[in-house]
Every structure is written in C-alpha cells, then in structure tokens.
C-alpha cells in the first residue's frame, strides 16, 4: 500500500528529475540545426546570397565567390571547423562554422565565419538569427570572441565532438 506521504515524495522527485532533464542541453540538436542551415554555404552553393544587402563590413558576395572558386579548384586547401558555444544569454547557443586556408606557415586567410543563433528556451530549439562574416574587421571581432571562449575554458563545458580541438588561428598577424 502506498501512503500519501510517499506519493508526495514520488511526485517531488519526478518533478525534480524532469526539471533537470529539461535543462540538459541537446548539443547534437544545436549542431544539426547549424549544419543544416550552413550546408549550402559550406558546399559553395551561394547563389541565394547574390542579391542580398548585408550590413556594411560583414560580408561580400565577391569574397564568397573566391571561396567557391577555391572549393572548385583547390578543395584540399580549404579547411573547415565548427564550434557550438553558449551565449551570454542562457536561452541561446551558437553554432559557428568557419572556412580558411593556410597561406604559409605563419598566416591564415579566412573565407568566412557563419554564426547561427539557436534559442534553446522552449521544447523546440529554434534558429533565431544568423550572421556571416568575410570582411577582415568582422572576422577579427569574431575571432576575438572565439578566443575568449577558449581562453576562459568555457569550451570544456561543451562535449568535445562539438568544439574545434584548439582555438582557431587568428585571421591576422599581430
């Protein structure tokens, strides 16, 4: 026979366990949403961006064409990386995809960094914003943000399969 007090304790434990599991971050889902959103870009299908009017200093279609040409003519030179990271606002995580090439032993040239902002506050994760950077100042700003993510070791909180193994190289020589 179950006593009334036992039911209350059972209900309380069930509530606590449900609350805990609902707060668990589904990194795989964030990663999947980011990958599906950026897949066209990653494989060089950029026609949908041709007539876009991006905010000044963020990206240019011409730079994306250079990336597309590199994928076509020298695909082994193009390197990709991705990172899932928490936002300052705990309701959001970001998926970062970046593409670069090594110019020489000391320098890297980035083609782009694409950031997909995912709202994780509800039962359904939703993409709410996206950002694309090809321009040097925007890439520097993005990289400094990512450096902060690695420097504070917040990246250790993310399962390793969703984090680039080391801080990506800077897009500048300084």
Tab-separated table of N, CA, C and O in Angstrom, residues 58-103:
chain	number	residue	atom	x	y	z
A	58	UNK	N	30.289	43.371	-43.056
A	58	UNK	CA	30.108	41.990	-42.602
A	58	UNK	C	30.597	40.990	-43.648
A	58	UNK	O	31.517	40.224	-43.388
A	59	UNK	N	29.975	40.978	-44.814
A	59	UNK	CA	30.426	40.066	-45.862
A	59	UNK	C	30.163	40.656	-47.237
A	59	UNK	O	29.347	41.560	-47.395
A	60	UNK	N	30.901	40.114	-48.213
A	60	UNK	CA	30.673	40.492	-49.610
A	60	UNK	C	30.479	39.221	-50.424
A	60	UNK	O	31.079	38.179	-50.129
A	61	UNK	N	29.660	39.346	-51.421
A	61	UNK	CA	29.429	38.215	-52.317
A	61	UNK	C	30.713	37.867	-53.075
A	61	UNK	O	31.001	36.688	-53.310
A	62	UNK	N	31.492	38.890	-53.400
A	62	UNK	CA	32.742	38.662	-54.126
A	62	UNK	C	33.682	37.758	-53.336
A	62	UNK	O	34.328	36.880	-53.892
A	63	UNK	N	33.740	37.979	-52.041
A	63	UNK	CA	34.606	37.137	-51.213
A	63	UNK	C	34.082	35.700	-51.159
A	63	UNK	O	34.856	34.741	-51.156
A	64	UNK	N	32.784	35.546	-51.150
A	64	UNK	CA	32.196	34.207	-51.175
A	64	UNK	C	32.475	33.517	-52.511
A	64	UNK	O	32.652	32.293	-52.558
A	65	UNK	N	32.532	34.292	-53.594
A	65	UNK	CA	32.898	33.721	-54.894
A	65	UNK	C	34.331	33.186	-54.865
A	65	UNK	O	34.618	32.139	-55.464
A	66	UNK	N	35.224	33.900	-54.178
A	66	UNK	CA	36.601	33.410	-54.030
A	66	UNK	C	36.613	32.057	-53.302
A	66	UNK	O	37.353	31.151	-53.672
A	67	UNK	N	35.797	31.948	-52.278
A	67	UNK	CA	35.673	30.690	-51.549
A	67	UNK	C	35.165	29.584	-52.475
A	67	UNK	O	35.712	28.478	-52.509
A	68	UNK	N	34.138	29.900	-53.252
A	68	UNK	CA	33.569	28.917	-54.176
A	68	UNK	C	34.618	28.447	-55.185
A	68	UNK	O	34.719	27.252	-55.479
A	69	UNK	N	35.403	29.374	-55.697
A	69	UNK	CA	36.465	29.030	-56.642
A	69	UNK	C	37.519	28.139	-55.983
A	69	UNK	O	38.000	27.194	-56.589
A	70	UNK	N	37.880	28.458	-54.760
A	70	UNK	CA	38.863	27.636	-54.044
A	70	UNK	C	38.333	26.222	-53.843
A	70	UNK	O	39.078	25.252	-53.986
A	71	UNK	N	37.043	26.107	-53.503
A	71	UNK	CA	36.445	24.772	-53.346
A	71	UNK	C	36.508	23.990	-54.652
A	71	UNK	O	36.749	22.783	-54.654
A	72	UNK	N	36.308	24.688	-55.746
A	72	UNK	CA	36.288	24.041	-57.062
A	72	UNK	C	37.705	23.674	-57.524
A	72	UNK	O	37.937	22.556	-57.981
A	73	UNK	N	38.640	24.608	-57.392
A	73	UNK	CA	39.973	24.422	-57.963
A	73	UNK	C	40.997	23.814	-57.011
A	73	UNK	O	41.914	23.137	-57.446
A	74	UNK	N	40.876	24.106	-55.718
A	74	UNK	CA	41.838	23.606	-54.736
A	74	UNK	C	41.106	23.161	-53.476
A	74	UNK	O	41.327	23.700	-52.386
A	75	UNK	N	40.243	22.160	-53.596
A	75	UNK	CA	39.411	21.772	-52.448
A	75	UNK	C	40.212	21.308	-51.231
A	75	UNK	O	39.765	21.466	-50.100
A	76	UNK	N	41.403	20.750	-51.446
A	76	UNK	CA	42.204	20.276	-50.313
A	76	UNK	C	42.809	21.413	-49.494
A	76	UNK	O	43.261	21.192	-48.375
A	77	UNK	N	42.848	22.604	-50.068
A	77	UNK	CA	43.393	23.753	-49.339
A	77	UNK	C	42.362	24.377	-48.398
A	77	UNK	O	42.728	25.083	-47.469
A	78	UNK	N	41.099	24.140	-48.642
A	78	UNK	CA	40.051	24.728	-47.811
A	78	UNK	C	39.836	23.850	-46.576
A	78	UNK	O	39.572	22.667	-46.693
A	79	UNK	N	39.990	24.453	-45.422
A	79	UNK	CA	39.798	23.757	-44.150
A	79	UNK	C	38.553	24.313	-43.468
A	79	UNK	O	38.261	25.504	-43.567
A	80	UNK	N	37.829	23.443	-42.784
A	80	UNK	CA	36.611	23.843	-42.073
A	80	UNK	C	36.741	23.509	-40.601
A	80	UNK	O	37.421	22.565	-40.221
A	81	UNK	N	36.045	24.267	-39.817
A	81	UNK	CA	35.937	23.981	-38.392
A	81	UNK	C	34.574	24.426	-37.919
A	81	UNK	O	33.924	25.269	-38.549
A	82	UNK	N	34.133	23.850	-36.819
A	82	UNK	CA	32.852	24.276	-36.243
A	82	UNK	C	32.940	24.207	-34.726
A	82	UNK	O	33.722	23.447	-34.161
A	83	UNK	N	32.125	25.050	-34.109
A	83	UNK	CA	32.117	25.175	-32.652
A	83	UNK	C	30.678	25.417	-32.213
A	83	UNK	O	29.984	26.237	-32.802
A	84	UNK	N	30.249	24.715	-31.186
A	84	UNK	CA	28.994	25.038	-30.505
A	84	UNK	C	29.395	25.745	-29.223
A	84	UNK	O	30.247	25.254	-28.489
A	85	UNK	N	28.804	26.899	-28.981
A	85	UNK	CA	29.172	27.669	-27.794
A	85	UNK	C	27.952	28.278	-27.126
A	85	UNK	O	26.973	28.596	-27.792
A	86	UNK	N	28.038	28.459	-25.810
A	86	UNK	CA	26.934	29.117	-25.106
A	86	UNK	C	26.980	30.617	-25.354
A	86	UNK	O	28.032	31.183	-25.635
A	87	UNK	N	25.840	31.239	-25.233
A	87	UNK	CA	25.746	32.688	-25.340
A	87	UNK	C	25.763	33.279	-23.934
A	87	UNK	O	25.615	32.562	-22.941
A	88	UNK	N	25.923	34.579	-23.862
A	88	UNK	CA	25.812	35.258	-22.569
A	88	UNK	C	24.406	35.053	-22.011
A	88	UNK	O	24.217	34.836	-20.828
A	89	UNK	N	23.412	35.084	-22.899
A	89	UNK	CA	22.023	34.807	-22.531
A	89	UNK	C	21.848	33.284	-22.506
A	89	UNK	O	22.013	32.615	-23.531
A	90	UNK	N	21.533	32.725	-21.356
A	90	UNK	CA	21.450	31.265	-21.215
A	90	UNK	C	20.364	30.618	-22.066
A	90	UNK	O	20.302	29.398	-22.160
A	91	UNK	N	19.508	31.407	-22.703
A	91	UNK	CA	18.487	30.863	-23.590
A	91	UNK	C	19.019	30.589	-24.997
A	91	UNK	O	18.279	30.104	-25.850
A	92	UNK	N	20.276	30.922	-25.241
A	92	UNK	CA	20.836	30.808	-26.586
A	92	UNK	C	22.170	30.076	-26.596
A	92	UNK	O	22.958	30.189	-25.663
A	93	UNK	N	22.375	29.364	-27.680
A	93	UNK	CA	23.673	28.794	-28.019
A	93	UNK	C	23.932	29.174	-29.466
A	93	UNK	O	22.997	29.515	-30.197
A	94	UNK	N	25.191	29.107	-29.870
A	94	UNK	CA	25.531	29.439	-31.251
A	94	UNK	C	26.310	28.292	-31.875
A	94	UNK	O	27.129	27.639	-31.222
A	95	UNK	N	26.029	28.080	-33.134
A	95	UNK	CA	26.811	27.165	-33.963
A	95	UNK	C	27.680	28.053	-34.851
A	95	UNK	O	27.175	28.949	-35.523
A	96	UNK	N	28.986	27.851	-34.813
A	96	UNK	CA	29.933	28.620	-35.619
A	96	UNK	C	30.552	27.687	-36.648
A	96	UNK	O	31.105	26.641	-36.281
A	97	UNK	N	30.499	28.064	-37.901
A	97	UNK	CA	31.191	27.343	-38.969
A	97	UNK	C	32.181	28.320	-39.575
A	97	UNK	O	31.824	29.465	-39.862
A	98	UNK	N	33.409	27.876	-39.748
A	98	UNK	CA	34.388	28.756	-40.384
A	98	UNK	C	35.178	27.974	-41.427
A	98	UNK	O	35.337	26.754	-41.340
A	99	UNK	N	35.627	28.714	-42.448
A	99	UNK	CA	36.416	28.141	-43.534
A	99	UNK	C	37.650	29.011	-43.719
A	99	UNK	O	37.555	30.242	-43.714
A	100	UNK	N	38.800	28.351	-43.883
A	100	UNK	CA	40.042	29.096	-44.031
A	100	UNK	C	41.032	28.292	-44.866
A	100	UNK	O	40.802	27.131	-45.198
A	101	UNK	N	42.125	28.962	-45.203
A	101	UNK	CA	43.241	28.272	-45.847
A	101	UNK	C	44.530	28.778	-45.213
A	101	UNK	O	44.601	29.896	-44.706
A	102	UNK	N	45.503	27.933	-45.209
A	102	UNK	CA	46.824	28.316	-44.712
A	102	UNK	C	47.573	28.952	-45.872
A	102	UNK	O	47.746	28.347	-46.921
A	103	UNK	N	48.006	30.202	-45.673
A	103	UNK	CA	48.745	30.923	-46.704
A	103	UNK	C	50.209	30.519	-46.664
A	103	UNK	O	50.823	30.254	-47.688
